[in-house]
């Protein structure tokens, strides 16, 4: 509240003052924490005792105030001492779960869809994804040790493959901004293998992983504390489990992201 209350979006010269900022924030968070029938504008208006138009204004004004602080929270600059410390902590986390040679893998990437409640009116077919939903694709790159966001892409049509959506991130263009010669990020098998992007071995359509490949996937899985190692050996490495934990936490707090 200390950061929000002084933002000019909450102040005007009208004779009709705005709602107090704590109430506007409460309306916004209540909507962000629900989805479906529990999150309609009419329900929010009845819950707060205001009009539907006021609810919409609260949404917009709080979001403007949040985005004002965006770069203070989500950032990565190798020259920034704070970012260098986080990077070193991530490397230490990876090294403790694998080996010194793997400490260069200090980031994880994964994608998830944000479902839409109906087909968009403009180029709607482009949002039809492989799970037969209309959705927005989302890519997030995080530190594995604390799940903090380093880079992200939102708003990409759901029909776009994760590997293609990933190319829109700052991390992928160019990767030299994020990675030195002996640094990389971990991804699941949907992504392409690069010098700076390490993925687990896929099980062949007709065959099995070799013992060496299983060993690689086993140790790779330890970066993300996978609870059931047998699943790694029978399928393919789930290096993106920390990213799955991130998405579980995000959609658990802000359930509106389950269906927009």
PDB file of C-alpha atoms in Angstrom:
ATOM      1  CA  UNK A   1       0.000   0.000   0.000  1.00  0.00           C
ATOM      2  CA  UNK A   2       2.889   2.377   0.700  1.00  0.00           C
ATOM      3  CA  UNK A   3       3.995   1.985  -2.925  1.00  0.00           C
ATOM      4  CA  UNK A   4       0.514   2.242  -4.414  1.00  0.00           C
ATOM      5  CA  UNK A   5      -1.162   5.060  -2.517  1.00  0.00           C
ATOM      6  CA  UNK A   6       0.968   7.866  -3.945  1.00  0.00           C
ATOM      7  CA  UNK A   7       0.534   6.804  -7.563  1.00  0.00           C
ATOM      8  CA  UNK A   8      -1.147   9.609  -9.602  1.00  0.00           C
ATOM      9  CA  UNK A   9      -3.666   7.160 -11.115  1.00  0.00           C
ATOM     10  CA  UNK A  10      -5.516   7.203  -7.785  1.00  0.00           C
ATOM     11  CA  UNK A  11      -5.794  10.997  -7.620  1.00  0.00           C
ATOM     12  CA  UNK A  12      -7.879  13.415  -9.680  1.00  0.00           C
ATOM     13  CA  UNK A  13      -9.366  16.887  -9.510  1.00  0.00           C
ATOM     14  CA  UNK A  14     -12.956  15.693  -9.632  1.00  0.00           C
ATOM     15  CA  UNK A  15     -15.526  16.626  -6.999  1.00  0.00           C
ATOM     16  CA  UNK A  16     -16.245  12.887  -6.731  1.00  0.00           C
ATOM     17  CA  UNK A  17     -13.212  11.312  -5.050  1.00  0.00           C
ATOM     18  CA  UNK A  18     -12.161   7.768  -5.859  1.00  0.00           C
ATOM     19  CA  UNK A  19     -12.635   4.850  -3.515  1.00  0.00           C
ATOM     20  CA  UNK A  20      -9.833   4.489  -0.942  1.00  0.00           C
ATOM     21  CA  UNK A  21      -6.858   2.682  -2.445  1.00  0.00           C
ATOM     22  CA  UNK A  22      -7.070  -0.313  -0.014  1.00  0.00           C
ATOM     23  CA  UNK A  23     -10.645  -0.945  -1.168  1.00  0.00           C
ATOM     24  CA  UNK A  24      -9.653  -0.736  -4.852  1.00  0.00           C
ATOM     25  CA  UNK A  25      -6.830  -3.194  -4.232  1.00  0.00           C
ATOM     26  CA  UNK A  26      -9.170  -5.552  -2.346  1.00  0.00           C
ATOM     27  CA  UNK A  27     -11.623  -5.558  -5.274  1.00  0.00           C
ATOM     28  CA  UNK A  28      -8.789  -6.295  -7.713  1.00  0.00           C
ATOM     29  CA  UNK A  29      -7.307  -9.116  -5.603  1.00  0.00           C
ATOM     30  CA  UNK A  30     -10.711 -10.693  -4.988  1.00  0.00           C
ATOM     31  CA  UNK A  31     -11.267 -10.839  -8.760  1.00  0.00           C
ATOM     32  CA  UNK A  32      -7.742 -12.134  -9.413  1.00  0.00           C
ATOM     33  CA  UNK A  33      -8.281 -14.887  -6.851  1.00  0.00           C
ATOM     34  CA  UNK A  34     -11.411 -16.306  -8.524  1.00  0.00           C
ATOM     35  CA  UNK A  35     -12.433 -17.514 -11.961  1.00  0.00           C
ATOM     36  CA  UNK A  36     -15.563 -18.582 -13.785  1.00  0.00           C
ATOM     37  CA  UNK A  37     -18.953 -17.646 -12.344  1.00  0.00           C
ATOM     38  CA  UNK A  38     -17.369 -16.474  -9.088  1.00  0.00           C
ATOM     39  CA  UNK A  39     -15.399 -13.729 -10.837  1.00  0.00           C
ATOM     40  CA  UNK A  40     -17.962 -11.906 -12.985  1.00  0.00           C
ATOM     41  CA  UNK A  41     -18.085  -8.129 -12.807  1.00  0.00           C
ATOM     42  CA  UNK A  42     -21.613  -8.292 -11.408  1.00  0.00           C
ATOM     43  CA  UNK A  43     -20.520 -10.622  -8.594  1.00  0.00           C
ATOM     44  CA  UNK A  44     -17.605  -8.336  -7.749  1.00  0.00           C
ATOM     45  CA  UNK A  45     -19.909  -5.315  -7.719  1.00  0.00           C
ATOM     46  CA  UNK A  46     -22.389  -6.972  -5.368  1.00  0.00           C
ATOM     47  CA  UNK A  47     -19.580  -8.206  -3.112  1.00  0.00           C
ATOM     48  CA  UNK A  48     -18.036  -4.732  -2.825  1.00  0.00           C
ATOM     49  CA  UNK A  49     -21.296  -2.760  -2.831  1.00  0.00           C
ATOM     50  CA  UNK A  50     -20.308  -0.654  -5.863  1.00  0.00           C
ATOM     51  CA  UNK A  51     -21.325  -0.388  -9.506  1.00  0.00           C
ATOM     52  CA  UNK A  52     -19.951  -2.565 -12.327  1.00  0.00           C
ATOM     53  CA  UNK A  53     -18.285   0.497 -13.854  1.00  0.00           C
ATOM     54  CA  UNK A  54     -16.455   1.159 -10.586  1.00  0.00           C
ATOM     55  CA  UNK A  55     -15.236  -2.442 -10.544  1.00  0.00           C
ATOM     56  CA  UNK A  56     -13.766  -2.031 -14.042  1.00  0.00           C
ATOM     57  CA  UNK A  57     -12.111   1.248 -13.037  1.00  0.00           C
ATOM     58  CA  UNK A  58     -10.562  -0.428  -9.986  1.00  0.00           C
ATOM     59  CA  UNK A  59      -9.164  -3.211 -12.171  1.00  0.00           C
ATOM     60  CA  UNK A  60      -7.526  -0.771 -14.570  1.00  0.00           C
ATOM     61  CA  UNK A  61      -6.181   1.607 -11.951  1.00  0.00           C
ATOM     62  CA  UNK A  62      -4.647  -1.077  -9.747  1.00  0.00           C
ATOM     63  CA  UNK A  63      -3.054  -2.761 -12.767  1.00  0.00           C
ATOM     64  CA  UNK A  64      -1.531   0.552 -13.881  1.00  0.00           C
ATOM     65  CA  UNK A  65      -0.054   0.975 -10.393  1.00  0.00           C
ATOM     66  CA  UNK A  66       1.297  -2.599 -10.399  1.00  0.00           C
ATOM     67  CA  UNK A  67       2.933  -2.224 -13.817  1.00  0.00           C
ATOM     68  CA  UNK A  68       4.579   0.989 -12.650  1.00  0.00           C
ATOM     69  CA  UNK A  69       6.760  -1.169 -10.361  1.00  0.00           C
ATOM     70  CA  UNK A  70       7.323  -3.912 -12.945  1.00  0.00           C
ATOM     71  CA  UNK A  71      11.013  -3.258 -13.642  1.00  0.00           C
ATOM     72  CA  UNK A  72      11.828  -3.046  -9.938  1.00  0.00           C
ATOM     73  CA  UNK A  73      10.649  -6.641  -9.474  1.00  0.00           C
ATOM     74  CA  UNK A  74      11.306  -8.489 -12.733  1.00  0.00           C
ATOM     75  CA  UNK A  75      14.736  -7.833 -14.172  1.00  0.00           C
ATOM     76  CA  UNK A  76      18.046  -9.447 -15.034  1.00  0.00           C
ATOM     77  CA  UNK A  77      21.222  -7.538 -15.750  1.00  0.00           C
ATOM     78  CA  UNK A  78      24.597  -9.308 -15.446  1.00  0.00           C
ATOM     79  CA  UNK A  79      26.121  -5.978 -14.402  1.00  0.00           C
ATOM     80  CA  UNK A  80      23.706  -5.603 -11.480  1.00  0.00           C
ATOM     81  CA  UNK A  81      25.252  -6.821  -8.173  1.00  0.00           C
ATOM     82  CA  UNK A  82      21.873  -8.070  -6.905  1.00  0.00           C
ATOM     83  CA  UNK A  83      21.309 -10.127 -10.072  1.00  0.00           C
ATOM     84  CA  UNK A  84      24.847 -11.507  -9.922  1.00  0.00           C
ATOM     85  CA  UNK A  85      24.216 -12.681  -6.356  1.00  0.00           C
ATOM     86  CA  UNK A  86      20.987 -14.441  -7.382  1.00  0.00           C
ATOM     87  CA  UNK A  87      22.791 -16.037 -10.305  1.00  0.00           C
ATOM     88  CA  UNK A  88      25.525 -17.364  -8.020  1.00  0.00           C
ATOM     89  CA  UNK A  89      22.948 -18.724  -5.548  1.00  0.00           C
ATOM     90  CA  UNK A  90      21.171 -20.512  -8.400  1.00  0.00           C
ATOM     91  CA  UNK A  91      24.460 -22.042  -9.544  1.00  0.00           C
ATOM     92  CA  UNK A  92      25.198 -23.197  -5.996  1.00  0.00           C
ATOM     93  CA  UNK A  93      21.718 -24.767  -5.796  1.00  0.00           C
ATOM     94  CA  UNK A  94      22.319 -26.711  -9.013  1.00  0.00           C
ATOM     95  CA  UNK A  95      25.810 -27.789  -7.984  1.00  0.00           C
ATOM     96  CA  UNK A  96      24.560 -29.170  -4.650  1.00  0.00           C
ATOM     97  CA  UNK A  97      22.028 -31.390  -6.466  1.00  0.00           C
ATOM     98  CA  UNK A  98      24.237 -32.508  -9.344  1.00  0.00           C
ATOM     99  CA  UNK A  99      27.960 -31.870  -9.744  1.00  0.00           C
ATOM    100  CA  UNK A 100      30.377 -28.922 -10.132  1.00  0.00           C
ATOM    101  CA  UNK A 101      30.425 -29.325 -13.916  1.00  0.00           C
ATOM    102  CA  UNK A 102      26.678 -28.618 -14.121  1.00  0.00           C
ATOM    103  CA  UNK A 103      26.613 -25.452 -12.039  1.00  0.00           C
ATOM    104  CA  UNK A 104      26.400 -23.360 -15.216  1.00  0.00           C
ATOM    105  CA  UNK A 105      22.719 -24.286 -15.652  1.00  0.00           C
ATOM    106  CA  UNK A 106      21.230 -21.545 -13.496  1.00  0.00           C
ATOM    107  CA  UNK A 107      17.850 -20.935 -15.210  1.00  0.00           C
ATOM    108  CA  UNK A 108      14.736 -23.004 -16.047  1.00  0.00           C
ATOM    109  CA  UNK A 109      12.100 -22.376 -18.709  1.00  0.00           C
ATOM    110  CA  UNK A 110       8.621 -23.751 -19.270  1.00  0.00           C
ATOM    111  CA  UNK A 111       5.326 -22.718 -20.828  1.00  0.00           C
ATOM    112  CA  UNK A 112       1.683 -22.944 -19.804  1.00  0.00           C
ATOM    113  CA  UNK A 113      -1.619 -21.902 -21.400  1.00  0.00           C
ATOM    114  CA  UNK A 114      -3.943 -19.298 -19.920  1.00  0.00           C
ATOM    115  CA  UNK A 115      -7.353 -20.485 -21.108  1.00  0.00           C
ATOM    116  CA  UNK A 116      -9.903 -18.052 -22.517  1.00  0.00           C
ATOM    117  CA  UNK A 117     -13.568 -18.520 -21.689  1.00  0.00           C
ATOM    118  CA  UNK A 118     -14.603 -18.159 -25.347  1.00  0.00           C
ATOM    119  CA  UNK A 119     -13.187 -17.910 -28.860  1.00  0.00           C
ATOM    120  CA  UNK A 120     -11.648 -14.470 -29.539  1.00  0.00           C
ATOM    121  CA  UNK A 121     -13.447 -12.438 -32.183  1.00  0.00           C
ATOM    122  CA  UNK A 122     -10.265 -11.543 -34.100  1.00  0.00           C
ATOM    123  CA  UNK A 123      -8.235 -14.428 -35.603  1.00  0.00           C
ATOM    124  CA  UNK A 124      -9.904 -16.763 -33.112  1.00  0.00           C
ATOM    125  CA  UNK A 125      -8.693 -20.000 -34.742  1.00  0.00           C
ATOM    126  CA  UNK A 126      -5.109 -19.011 -34.016  1.00  0.00           C
ATOM    127  CA  UNK A 127      -5.817 -19.357 -30.292  1.00  0.00           C
ATOM    128  CA  UNK A 128      -7.082 -22.974 -30.555  1.00  0.00           C
ATOM    129  CA  UNK A 129      -4.468 -25.121 -28.799  1.00  0.00           C
ATOM    130  CA  UNK A 130      -3.587 -28.830 -28.815  1.00  0.00           C
ATOM    131  CA  UNK A 131      -5.895 -29.440 -25.824  1.00  0.00           C
ATOM    132  CA  UNK A 132      -8.892 -28.107 -27.776  1.00  0.00           C
ATOM    133  CA  UNK A 133      -9.118 -24.901 -25.752  1.00  0.00           C
ATOM    134  CA  UNK A 134      -8.824 -21.279 -26.792  1.00  0.00           C
ATOM    135  CA  UNK A 135      -5.847 -19.959 -24.879  1.00  0.00           C
ATOM    136  CA  UNK A 136      -2.888 -17.621 -24.603  1.00  0.00           C
ATOM    137  CA  UNK A 137       0.543 -19.217 -24.454  1.00  0.00           C
ATOM    138  CA  UNK A 138       2.908 -18.101 -21.712  1.00  0.00           C
ATOM    139  CA  UNK A 139       6.664 -18.643 -21.327  1.00  0.00           C
ATOM    140  CA  UNK A 140       8.470 -17.973 -18.057  1.00  0.00           C
ATOM    141  CA  UNK A 141      12.191 -18.217 -17.269  1.00  0.00           C
ATOM    142  CA  UNK A 142      12.970 -18.543 -13.559  1.00  0.00           C
ATOM    143  CA  UNK A 143      15.775 -19.152 -11.092  1.00  0.00           C
ATOM    144  CA  UNK A 144      15.385 -22.773  -9.886  1.00  0.00           C
ATOM    145  CA  UNK A 145      16.352 -22.043  -6.265  1.00  0.00           C
ATOM    146  CA  UNK A 146      13.661 -19.450  -5.475  1.00  0.00           C
ATOM    147  CA  UNK A 147      11.270 -19.500  -8.490  1.00  0.00           C
ATOM    148  CA  UNK A 148      11.791 -15.780  -9.151  1.00  0.00           C
ATOM    149  CA  UNK A 149      10.957 -14.596 -12.678  1.00  0.00           C
ATOM    150  CA  UNK A 150      13.879 -13.500 -14.841  1.00  0.00           C
ATOM    151  CA  UNK A 151      12.163 -13.187 -18.221  1.00  0.00           C
ATOM    152  CA  UNK A 152       8.748 -13.993 -19.703  1.00  0.00           C
ATOM    153  CA  UNK A 153       6.491 -13.770 -22.748  1.00  0.00           C
ATOM    154  CA  UNK A 154       2.693 -13.464 -22.493  1.00  0.00           C
ATOM    155  CA  UNK A 155      -0.125 -13.043 -24.987  1.00  0.00           C
ATOM    156  CA  UNK A 156       1.180 -15.423 -27.662  1.00  0.00           C
ATOM    157  CA  UNK A 157      -1.677 -17.397 -29.329  1.00  0.00           C
ATOM    158  CA  UNK A 158      -2.153 -20.825 -27.776  1.00  0.00           C
ATOM    159  CA  UNK A 159      -1.670 -22.633 -31.102  1.00  0.00           C
ATOM    160  CA  UNK A 160       2.013 -21.691 -31.111  1.00  0.00           C
ATOM    161  CA  UNK A 161       4.365 -24.448 -29.930  1.00  0.00           C
ATOM    162  CA  UNK A 162       6.371 -23.823 -26.752  1.00  0.00           C
ATOM    163  CA  UNK A 163       9.648 -23.908 -28.685  1.00  0.00           C
ATOM    164  CA  UNK A 164       8.375 -21.224 -31.076  1.00  0.00           C
ATOM    165  CA  UNK A 165       6.891 -19.058 -28.316  1.00  0.00           C
ATOM    166  CA  UNK A 166      10.207 -19.293 -26.460  1.00  0.00           C
ATOM    167  CA  UNK A 167      11.933 -17.518 -29.366  1.00  0.00           C
ATOM    168  CA  UNK A 168      10.040 -14.344 -28.397  1.00  0.00           C
ATOM    169  CA  UNK A 169      11.811 -14.118 -25.015  1.00  0.00           C
ATOM    170  CA  UNK A 170      14.707 -11.748 -24.444  1.00  0.00           C
ATOM    171  CA  UNK A 171      16.686 -14.753 -23.272  1.00  0.00           C
ATOM    172  CA  UNK A 172      16.548 -16.323 -26.737  1.00  0.00           C
ATOM    173  CA  UNK A 173      17.442 -13.188 -28.680  1.00  0.00           C
ATOM    174  CA  UNK A 174      20.295 -13.005 -28.214  1.00  0.00           C
ATOM    175  CA  UNK A 175      21.270 -15.630 -25.591  1.00  0.00           C
ATOM    176  CA  UNK A 176      24.715 -14.040 -25.186  1.00  0.00           C
ATOM    177  CA  UNK A 177      23.073 -11.383 -23.030  1.00  0.00           C
ATOM    178  CA  UNK A 178      22.201 -14.006 -20.401  1.00  0.00           C
ATOM    179  CA  UNK A 179      24.801 -16.751 -20.831  1.00  0.00           C
ATOM    180  CA  UNK A 180      28.564 -16.937 -20.951  1.00  0.00           C
ATOM    181  CA  UNK A 181      30.356 -19.824 -22.682  1.00  0.00           C
ATOM    182  CA  UNK A 182      29.781 -22.272 -19.816  1.00  0.00           C
ATOM    183  CA  UNK A 183      26.228 -21.240 -18.842  1.00  0.00           C
ATOM    184  CA  UNK A 184      22.832 -22.461 -19.970  1.00  0.00           C
ATOM    185  CA  UNK A 185      19.184 -22.966 -18.998  1.00  0.00           C
ATOM    186  CA  UNK A 186      17.257 -26.191 -18.388  1.00  0.00           C
ATOM    187  CA  UNK A 187      14.174 -26.983 -20.462  1.00  0.00           C
ATOM    188  CA  UNK A 188      11.908 -29.958 -21.106  1.00  0.00           C
ATOM    189  CA  UNK A 189      11.993 -32.078 -24.225  1.00  0.00           C
ATOM    190  CA  UNK A 190       9.581 -29.811 -26.119  1.00  0.00           C
ATOM    191  CA  UNK A 191      12.396 -27.307 -26.624  1.00  0.00           C
ATOM    192  CA  UNK A 192      15.298 -27.543 -29.020  1.00  0.00           C
ATOM    193  CA  UNK A 193      18.707 -28.535 -27.700  1.00  0.00           C
ATOM    194  CA  UNK A 194      21.232 -25.708 -27.961  1.00  0.00           C
ATOM    195  CA  UNK A 195      24.613 -24.976 -26.467  1.00  0.00           C
ATOM    196  CA  UNK A 196      22.776 -22.667 -24.038  1.00  0.00           C
ATOM    197  CA  UNK A 197      19.583 -24.777 -23.691  1.00  0.00           C
ATOM    198  CA  UNK A 198      19.909 -28.291 -22.250  1.00  0.00           C
ATOM    199  CA  UNK A 199      16.995 -30.737 -22.536  1.00  0.00           C
ATOM    200  CA  UNK A 200      16.509 -34.362 -21.361  1.00  0.00           C
ATOM    201  CA  UNK A 201      16.700 -37.305 -23.712  1.00  0.00           C
ATOM    202  CA  UNK A 202      13.390 -38.389 -25.233  1.00  0.00           C
ATOM    203  CA  UNK A 203      12.413 -42.037 -25.270  1.00  0.00           C
ATOM    204  CA  UNK A 204      12.301 -43.149 -28.925  1.00  0.00           C
ATOM    205  CA  UNK A 205       8.865 -43.978 -30.345  1.00  0.00           C
ATOM    206  CA  UNK A 206       9.887 -47.606 -30.752  1.00  0.00           C
ATOM    207  CA  UNK A 207      12.626 -48.338 -28.276  1.00  0.00           C
ATOM    208  CA  UNK A 208      14.119 -47.368 -24.949  1.00  0.00           C
ATOM    209  CA  UNK A 209      16.650 -44.959 -23.564  1.00  0.00           C
ATOM    210  CA  UNK A 210      20.145 -46.298 -23.165  1.00  0.00           C
ATOM    211  CA  UNK A 211      21.608 -46.738 -19.704  1.00  0.00           C
ATOM    212  CA  UNK A 212      23.788 -43.662 -20.217  1.00  0.00           C
ATOM    213  CA  UNK A 213      20.804 -41.567 -21.297  1.00  0.00           C
ATOM    214  CA  UNK A 214      18.795 -42.721 -18.267  1.00  0.00           C
ATOM    215  CA  UNK A 215      21.705 -41.802 -16.013  1.00  0.00           C
ATOM    216  CA  UNK A 216      21.886 -38.348 -17.602  1.00  0.00           C
ATOM    217  CA  UNK A 217      18.141 -37.782 -17.122  1.00  0.00           C
ATOM    218  CA  UNK A 218      18.329 -39.058 -13.541  1.00  0.00           C
ATOM    219  CA  UNK A 219      20.996 -36.569 -12.506  1.00  0.00           C
ATOM    220  CA  UNK A 220      19.391 -33.781 -14.519  1.00  0.00           C
ATOM    221  CA  UNK A 221      16.156 -34.344 -12.600  1.00  0.00           C
ATOM    222  CA  UNK A 222      17.875 -33.655  -9.270  1.00  0.00           C
ATOM    223  CA  UNK A 223      18.187 -29.979 -10.163  1.00  0.00           C
ATOM    224  CA  UNK A 224      14.446 -29.704  -9.644  1.00  0.00           C
ATOM    225  CA  UNK A 225      13.901 -32.109  -6.749  1.00  0.00           C
ATOM    226  CA  UNK A 226      11.667 -34.532  -8.667  1.00  0.00           C
ATOM    227  CA  UNK A 227       9.917 -36.745  -6.080  1.00  0.00           C
ATOM    228  CA  UNK A 228       9.507 -39.922  -8.117  1.00  0.00           C
ATOM    229  CA  UNK A 229      12.702 -40.910  -9.901  1.00  0.00           C
ATOM    230  CA  UNK A 230      11.094 -43.990 -11.467  1.00  0.00           C
ATOM    231  CA  UNK A 231       8.966 -41.645 -13.555  1.00  0.00           C
ATOM    232  CA  UNK A 232      12.145 -40.096 -14.937  1.00  0.00           C
ATOM    233  CA  UNK A 233      13.503 -43.488 -15.931  1.00  0.00           C
ATOM    234  CA  UNK A 234      10.337 -44.654 -17.637  1.00  0.00           C
ATOM    235  CA  UNK A 235       9.521 -41.396 -19.453  1.00  0.00           C
ATOM    236  CA  UNK A 236      11.904 -38.510 -20.050  1.00  0.00           C
ATOM    237  CA  UNK A 237      13.644 -36.101 -17.696  1.00  0.00           C
ATOM    238  CA  UNK A 238      11.374 -33.577 -15.991  1.00  0.00           C
ATOM    239  CA  UNK A 239      13.850 -30.785 -15.538  1.00  0.00           C
ATOM    240  CA  UNK A 240      10.977 -28.322 -15.791  1.00  0.00           C
ATOM    241  CA  UNK A 241       9.381 -29.474 -12.518  1.00  0.00           C
ATOM    242  CA  UNK A 242      10.537 -26.323 -10.719  1.00  0.00           C
ATOM    243  CA  UNK A 243       8.757 -24.343 -13.447  1.00  0.00           C
ATOM    244  CA  UNK A 244       5.674 -26.482 -12.834  1.00  0.00           C
ATOM    245  CA  UNK A 245       5.935 -25.593  -9.135  1.00  0.00           C
ATOM    246  CA  UNK A 246       6.096 -21.948 -10.164  1.00  0.00           C
ATOM    247  CA  UNK A 247       2.965 -22.212 -12.301  1.00  0.00           C
ATOM    248  CA  UNK A 248       1.163 -24.124  -9.554  1.00  0.00           C
ATOM    249  CA  UNK A 249       1.931 -21.328  -7.110  1.00  0.00           C
ATOM    250  CA  UNK A 250       0.973 -18.620  -9.606  1.00  0.00           C
ATOM    251  CA  UNK A 251      -2.378 -20.148 -10.574  1.00  0.00           C
ATOM    252  CA  UNK A 252      -3.028 -21.119  -6.960  1.00  0.00           C
ATOM    253  CA  UNK A 253      -2.756 -17.501  -5.824  1.00  0.00           C
ATOM    254  CA  UNK A 254      -4.347 -15.939  -8.911  1.00  0.00           C
ATOM    255  CA  UNK A 255      -6.994 -18.437  -9.957  1.00  0.00           C
ATOM    256  CA  UNK A 256      -8.331 -16.084 -12.616  1.00  0.00           C
ATOM    257  CA  UNK A 257      -5.409 -17.334 -14.728  1.00  0.00           C
ATOM    258  CA  UNK A 258      -7.124 -20.724 -14.962  1.00  0.00           C
ATOM    259  CA  UNK A 259      -9.656 -19.141 -17.295  1.00  0.00           C
ATOM    260  CA  UNK A 260      -9.648 -15.535 -18.448  1.00  0.00           C
TER     261      UNK A 260
END
